[in-house]
Short mmCIF file of C-alpha atoms in Angstrom, two decimals:
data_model
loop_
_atom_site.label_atom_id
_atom_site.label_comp_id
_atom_site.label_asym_id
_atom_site.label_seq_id
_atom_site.Cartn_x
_atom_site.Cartn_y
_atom_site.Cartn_z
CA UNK B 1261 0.00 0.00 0.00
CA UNK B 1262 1.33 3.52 -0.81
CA UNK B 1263 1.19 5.99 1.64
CA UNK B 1264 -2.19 7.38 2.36
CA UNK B 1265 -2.69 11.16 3.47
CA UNK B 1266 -5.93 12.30 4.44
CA UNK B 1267 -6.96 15.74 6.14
CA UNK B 1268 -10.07 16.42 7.73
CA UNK B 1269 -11.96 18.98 10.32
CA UNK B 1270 -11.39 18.67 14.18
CA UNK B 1271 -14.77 17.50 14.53
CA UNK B 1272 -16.12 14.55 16.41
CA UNK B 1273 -17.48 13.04 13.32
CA UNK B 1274 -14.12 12.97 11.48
CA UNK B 1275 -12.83 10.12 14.12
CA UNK B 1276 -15.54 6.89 13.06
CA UNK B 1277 -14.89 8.39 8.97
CA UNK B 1278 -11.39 8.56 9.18
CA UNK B 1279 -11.19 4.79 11.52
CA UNK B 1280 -13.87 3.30 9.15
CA UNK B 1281 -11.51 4.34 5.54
CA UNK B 1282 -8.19 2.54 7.45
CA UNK B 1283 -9.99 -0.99 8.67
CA UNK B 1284 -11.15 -1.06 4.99
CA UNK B 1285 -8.10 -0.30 3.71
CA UNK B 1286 -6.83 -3.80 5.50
CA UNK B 1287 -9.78 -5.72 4.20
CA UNK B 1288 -6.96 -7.27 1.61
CA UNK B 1289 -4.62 -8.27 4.62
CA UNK B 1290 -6.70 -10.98 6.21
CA UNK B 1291 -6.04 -8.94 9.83
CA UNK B 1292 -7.70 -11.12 12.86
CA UNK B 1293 -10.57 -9.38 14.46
CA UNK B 1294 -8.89 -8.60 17.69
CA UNK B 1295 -6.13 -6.89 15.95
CA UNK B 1296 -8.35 -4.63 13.99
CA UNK B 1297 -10.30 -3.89 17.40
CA UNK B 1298 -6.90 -2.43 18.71
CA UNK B 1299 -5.89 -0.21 15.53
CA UNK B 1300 -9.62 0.77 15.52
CA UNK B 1301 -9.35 1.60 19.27
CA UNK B 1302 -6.10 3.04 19.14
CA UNK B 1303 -6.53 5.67 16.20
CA UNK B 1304 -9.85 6.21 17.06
CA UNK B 1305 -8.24 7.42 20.79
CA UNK B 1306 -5.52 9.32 18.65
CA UNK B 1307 -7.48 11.57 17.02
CA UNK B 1308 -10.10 12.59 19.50
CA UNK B 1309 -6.76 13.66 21.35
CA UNK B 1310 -5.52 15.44 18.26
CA UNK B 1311 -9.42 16.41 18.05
CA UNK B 1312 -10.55 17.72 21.59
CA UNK B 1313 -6.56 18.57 23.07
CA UNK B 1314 -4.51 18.97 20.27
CA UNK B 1315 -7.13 21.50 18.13
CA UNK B 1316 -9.54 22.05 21.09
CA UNK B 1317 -11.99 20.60 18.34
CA UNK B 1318 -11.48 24.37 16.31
CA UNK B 1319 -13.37 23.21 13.15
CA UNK B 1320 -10.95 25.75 11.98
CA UNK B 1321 -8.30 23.34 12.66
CA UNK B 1322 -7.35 20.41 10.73
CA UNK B 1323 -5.89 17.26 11.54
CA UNK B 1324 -3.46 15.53 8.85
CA UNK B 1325 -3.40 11.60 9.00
CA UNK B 1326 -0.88 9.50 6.94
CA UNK B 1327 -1.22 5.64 6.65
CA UNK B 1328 0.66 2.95 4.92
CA UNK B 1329 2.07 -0.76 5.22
CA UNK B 1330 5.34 -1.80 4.77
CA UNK B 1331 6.86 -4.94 6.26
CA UNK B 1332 3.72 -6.13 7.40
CA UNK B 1333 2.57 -3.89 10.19
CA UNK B 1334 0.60 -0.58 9.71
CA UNK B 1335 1.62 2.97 9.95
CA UNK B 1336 -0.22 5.98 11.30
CA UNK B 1337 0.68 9.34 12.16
CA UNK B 1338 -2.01 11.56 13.10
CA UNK B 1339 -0.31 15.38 13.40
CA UNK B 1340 -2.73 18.18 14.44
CA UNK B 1341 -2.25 22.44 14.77
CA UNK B 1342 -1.99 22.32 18.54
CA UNK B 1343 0.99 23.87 20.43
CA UNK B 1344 1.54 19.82 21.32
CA UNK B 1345 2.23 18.44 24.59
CA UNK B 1346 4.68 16.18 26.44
CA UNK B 1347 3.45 12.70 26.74
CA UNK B 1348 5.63 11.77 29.20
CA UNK B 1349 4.02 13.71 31.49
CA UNK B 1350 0.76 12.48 31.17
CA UNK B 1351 -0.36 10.64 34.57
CA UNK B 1352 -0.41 7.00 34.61
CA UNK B 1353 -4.47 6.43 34.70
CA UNK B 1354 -3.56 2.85 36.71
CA UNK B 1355 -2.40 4.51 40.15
CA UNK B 1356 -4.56 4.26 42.88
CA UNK B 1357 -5.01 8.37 42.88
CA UNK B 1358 -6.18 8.67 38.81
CA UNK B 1359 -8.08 5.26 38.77
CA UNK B 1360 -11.36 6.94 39.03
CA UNK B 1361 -10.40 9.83 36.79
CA UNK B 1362 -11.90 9.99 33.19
CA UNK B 1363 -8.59 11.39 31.03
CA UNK B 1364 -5.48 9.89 30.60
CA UNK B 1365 -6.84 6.21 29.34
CA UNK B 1366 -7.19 6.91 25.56
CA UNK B 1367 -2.70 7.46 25.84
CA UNK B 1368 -2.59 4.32 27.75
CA UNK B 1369 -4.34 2.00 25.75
CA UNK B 1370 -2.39 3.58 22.92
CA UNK B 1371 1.04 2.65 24.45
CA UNK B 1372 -0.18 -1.05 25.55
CA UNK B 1373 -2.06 -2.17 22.42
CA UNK B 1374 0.39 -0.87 19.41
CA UNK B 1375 3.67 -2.56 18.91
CA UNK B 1376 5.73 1.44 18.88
CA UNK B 1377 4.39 4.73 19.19
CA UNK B 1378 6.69 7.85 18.83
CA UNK B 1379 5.75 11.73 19.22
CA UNK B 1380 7.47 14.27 17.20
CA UNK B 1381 9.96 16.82 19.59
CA UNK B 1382 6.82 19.49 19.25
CA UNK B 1383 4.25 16.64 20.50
CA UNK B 1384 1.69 16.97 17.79
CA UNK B 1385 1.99 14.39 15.76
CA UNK B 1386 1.88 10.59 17.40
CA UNK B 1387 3.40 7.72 15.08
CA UNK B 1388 1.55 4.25 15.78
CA UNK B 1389 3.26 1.12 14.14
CA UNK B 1390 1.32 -2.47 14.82
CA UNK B 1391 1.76 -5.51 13.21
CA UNK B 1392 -0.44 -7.14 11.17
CA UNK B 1393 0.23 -11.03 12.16
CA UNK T 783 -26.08 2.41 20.69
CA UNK T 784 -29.17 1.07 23.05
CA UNK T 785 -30.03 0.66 26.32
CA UNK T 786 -32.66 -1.12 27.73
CA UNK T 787 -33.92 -0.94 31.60
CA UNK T 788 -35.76 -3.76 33.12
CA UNK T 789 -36.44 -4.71 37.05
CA UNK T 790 -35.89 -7.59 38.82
CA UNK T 791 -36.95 -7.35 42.21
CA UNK T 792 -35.01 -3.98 43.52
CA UNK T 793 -32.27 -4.80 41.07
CA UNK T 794 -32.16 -2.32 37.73
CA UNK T 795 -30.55 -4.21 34.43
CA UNK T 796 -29.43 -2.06 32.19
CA UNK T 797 -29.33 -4.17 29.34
CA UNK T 798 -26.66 -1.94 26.52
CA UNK T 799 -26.12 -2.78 22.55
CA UNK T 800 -23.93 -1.75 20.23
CA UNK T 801 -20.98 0.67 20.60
CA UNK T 802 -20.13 2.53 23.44
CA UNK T 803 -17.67 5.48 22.33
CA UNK T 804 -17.03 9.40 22.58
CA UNK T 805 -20.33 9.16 20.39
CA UNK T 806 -22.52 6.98 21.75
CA UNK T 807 -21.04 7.65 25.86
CA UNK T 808 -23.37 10.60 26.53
CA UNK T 809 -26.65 8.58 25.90
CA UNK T 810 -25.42 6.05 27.91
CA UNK T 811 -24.78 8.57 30.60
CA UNK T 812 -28.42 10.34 30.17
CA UNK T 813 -29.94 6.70 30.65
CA UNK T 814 -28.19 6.11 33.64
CA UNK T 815 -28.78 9.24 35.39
CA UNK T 816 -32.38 9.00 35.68
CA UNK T 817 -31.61 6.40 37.33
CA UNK T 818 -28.84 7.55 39.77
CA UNK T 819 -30.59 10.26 40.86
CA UNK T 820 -33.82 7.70 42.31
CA UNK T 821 -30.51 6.07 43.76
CA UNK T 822 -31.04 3.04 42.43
CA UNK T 823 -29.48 0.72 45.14
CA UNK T 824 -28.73 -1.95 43.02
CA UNK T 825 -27.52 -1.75 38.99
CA UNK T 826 -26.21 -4.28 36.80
CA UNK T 827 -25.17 -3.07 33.56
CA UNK T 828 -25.05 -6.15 31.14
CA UNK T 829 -22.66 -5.50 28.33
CA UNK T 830 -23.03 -8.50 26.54
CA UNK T 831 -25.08 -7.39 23.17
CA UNK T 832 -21.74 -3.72 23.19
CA UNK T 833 -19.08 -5.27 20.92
CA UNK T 834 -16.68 -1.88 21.11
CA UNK T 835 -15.61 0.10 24.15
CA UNK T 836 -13.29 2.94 23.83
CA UNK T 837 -12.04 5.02 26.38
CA UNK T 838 -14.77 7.56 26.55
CA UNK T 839 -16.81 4.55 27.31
CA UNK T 840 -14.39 3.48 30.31
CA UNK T 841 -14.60 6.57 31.53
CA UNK T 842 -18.71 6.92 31.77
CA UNK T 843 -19.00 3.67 33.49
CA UNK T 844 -16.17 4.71 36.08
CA UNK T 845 -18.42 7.86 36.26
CA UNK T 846 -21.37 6.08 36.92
CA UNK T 847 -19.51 3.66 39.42
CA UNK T 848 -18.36 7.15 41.60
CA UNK T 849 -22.01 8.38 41.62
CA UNK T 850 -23.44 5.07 42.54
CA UNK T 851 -20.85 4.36 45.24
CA UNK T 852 -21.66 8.25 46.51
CA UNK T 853 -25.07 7.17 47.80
CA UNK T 854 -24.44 3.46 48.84
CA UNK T 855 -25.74 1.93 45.81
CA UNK T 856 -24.01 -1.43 44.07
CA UNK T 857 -23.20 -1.68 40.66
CA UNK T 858 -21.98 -4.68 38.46
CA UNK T 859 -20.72 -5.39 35.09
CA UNK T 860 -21.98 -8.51 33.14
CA UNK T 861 -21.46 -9.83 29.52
CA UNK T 862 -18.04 -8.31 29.04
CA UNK T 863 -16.62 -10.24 25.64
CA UNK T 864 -13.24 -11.26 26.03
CA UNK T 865 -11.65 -8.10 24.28
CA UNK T 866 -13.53 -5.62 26.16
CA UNK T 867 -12.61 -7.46 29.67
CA UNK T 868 -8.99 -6.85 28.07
CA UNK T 869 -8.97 -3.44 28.35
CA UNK T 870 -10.60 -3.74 31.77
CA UNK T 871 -7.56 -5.72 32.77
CA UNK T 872 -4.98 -3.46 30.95
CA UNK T 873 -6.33 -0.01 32.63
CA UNK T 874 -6.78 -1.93 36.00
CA UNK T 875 -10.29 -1.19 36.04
CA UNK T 876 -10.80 -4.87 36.79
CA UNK T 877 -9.98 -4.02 40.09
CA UNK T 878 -12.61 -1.42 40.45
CA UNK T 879 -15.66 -3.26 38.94
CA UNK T 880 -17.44 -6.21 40.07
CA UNK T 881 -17.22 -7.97 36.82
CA UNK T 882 -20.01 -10.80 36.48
CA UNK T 883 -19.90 -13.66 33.06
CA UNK T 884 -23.48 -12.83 32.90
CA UNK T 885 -26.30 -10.65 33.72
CA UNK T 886 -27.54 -13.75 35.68
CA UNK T 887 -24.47 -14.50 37.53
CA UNK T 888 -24.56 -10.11 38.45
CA UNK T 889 -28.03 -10.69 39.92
CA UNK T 890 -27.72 -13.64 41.38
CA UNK T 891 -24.49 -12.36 43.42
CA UNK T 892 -26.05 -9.34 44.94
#
């Protein structure tokens, strides 16, 4: 597959479109269903962060994703126009003091399910590799 | 996304289908606050017709959990398919639910 660039609004509605066009793109590469659940869940978590924090969902704003296979695993980079942030310093949502918080779980999930993720030195652009055997 | 309510004796089953995600959370929420504010004493939310869960999702139930727990109530989990227990397990939220196999198993248990 070549690379795949797509740009869209920050708005809620451009998550499930922009989710729905990479699953299909995979359709040819016999993915398991559990494996598709976590690239679903995990760019669907993405860009409501590059959505709602990144763009503070400014319809203004765009987000830019970029797709592609090579090696067998997927791609993605979702980049949005946000002054980005440092992931690092995002609580862990396991501890006993943030386990009945609602924020911080989309960046977990993120970092558990996908095989590497990488942020750009700004922090608004997250890279998402996971394989797809 | 759908959620039914039924009654068995003075336990509420709130029976959900479908997808529960930054879309879909807030009508989950609406549903369920009718009901927390009767404080329901005892809710079993059976999740075993919701085949996606994302972390908007996670974070309504937890929401519902804290508002139950703030007036006494119980709530349980039921019907969780093996993926969606995953990410119950991976964010530790395991820990923080009573997770019942089934909507039978929640009801009989309380």
């Amino acid at each position: 597959m070549n690379k795949i660039s797509v740009e869209a609004p920050s708005e809620i509605r451009s998550i499930r479109k922009i989710s729905s066009e990479i699953l299909k793109s995979l359709s040819p590469y016999d993915v398991d269903k559990d494996r598709l659940f976590d690239i679903r869940l995990c760019t669907e978590e993405a860009l409501r962060n590059a959505i709602v924090h990144g763009n503070k969902a400014d319809k203004d704003l765009h987000i830019k994703v970029r797709y592609w296979i090579e090696t067998g695993k997927i791609a993605i980079e979702i980049e949005d126009e946000g002054a980005g942030f440092d992931p690092a310093a995002v609580a862990d949502p396991t501890e006993n003091s943030n386990i009945m918080k609602g924020s911080g779980r989309g960046i977990y999930l993120i970092r558990k399910l996908m095989d590497r993720v990488d942020y750009n030195k700004k922090g608004n652009t997250i890279r998402m590799e996971k394989a797809l055997k | 996304m759908a959620v039914k309510i039924e009654s068995k004796n003075d336990i509420t089953i709130c029976r959900a289908e479908g997808e529960i995600d930054i879309t879909s959370s807030p009508e989950l929420k609406k549903t369920l606050d009718k009901l927390l504010a009767q404080k329901t004493p005892k809710i079993v939310i059976d999740l075993v017709k919701v085949t996606y869960v994302d972390s908007s999702g996670l974070a309504t139930l937890v929401g519902i959990l804290k508002s139950v727990r703030s007036y006494g109530g119980k709530m349980r989990l039921a019907g969780l398919s093996p993926k969606i227990k995953s990410l119950f397990e991976i964010t530790k939220l395991d820990k923080l639910f009573e997770i019942a196999a089934s909507a039978e198993e929640a009801i009989a248990g309380f």
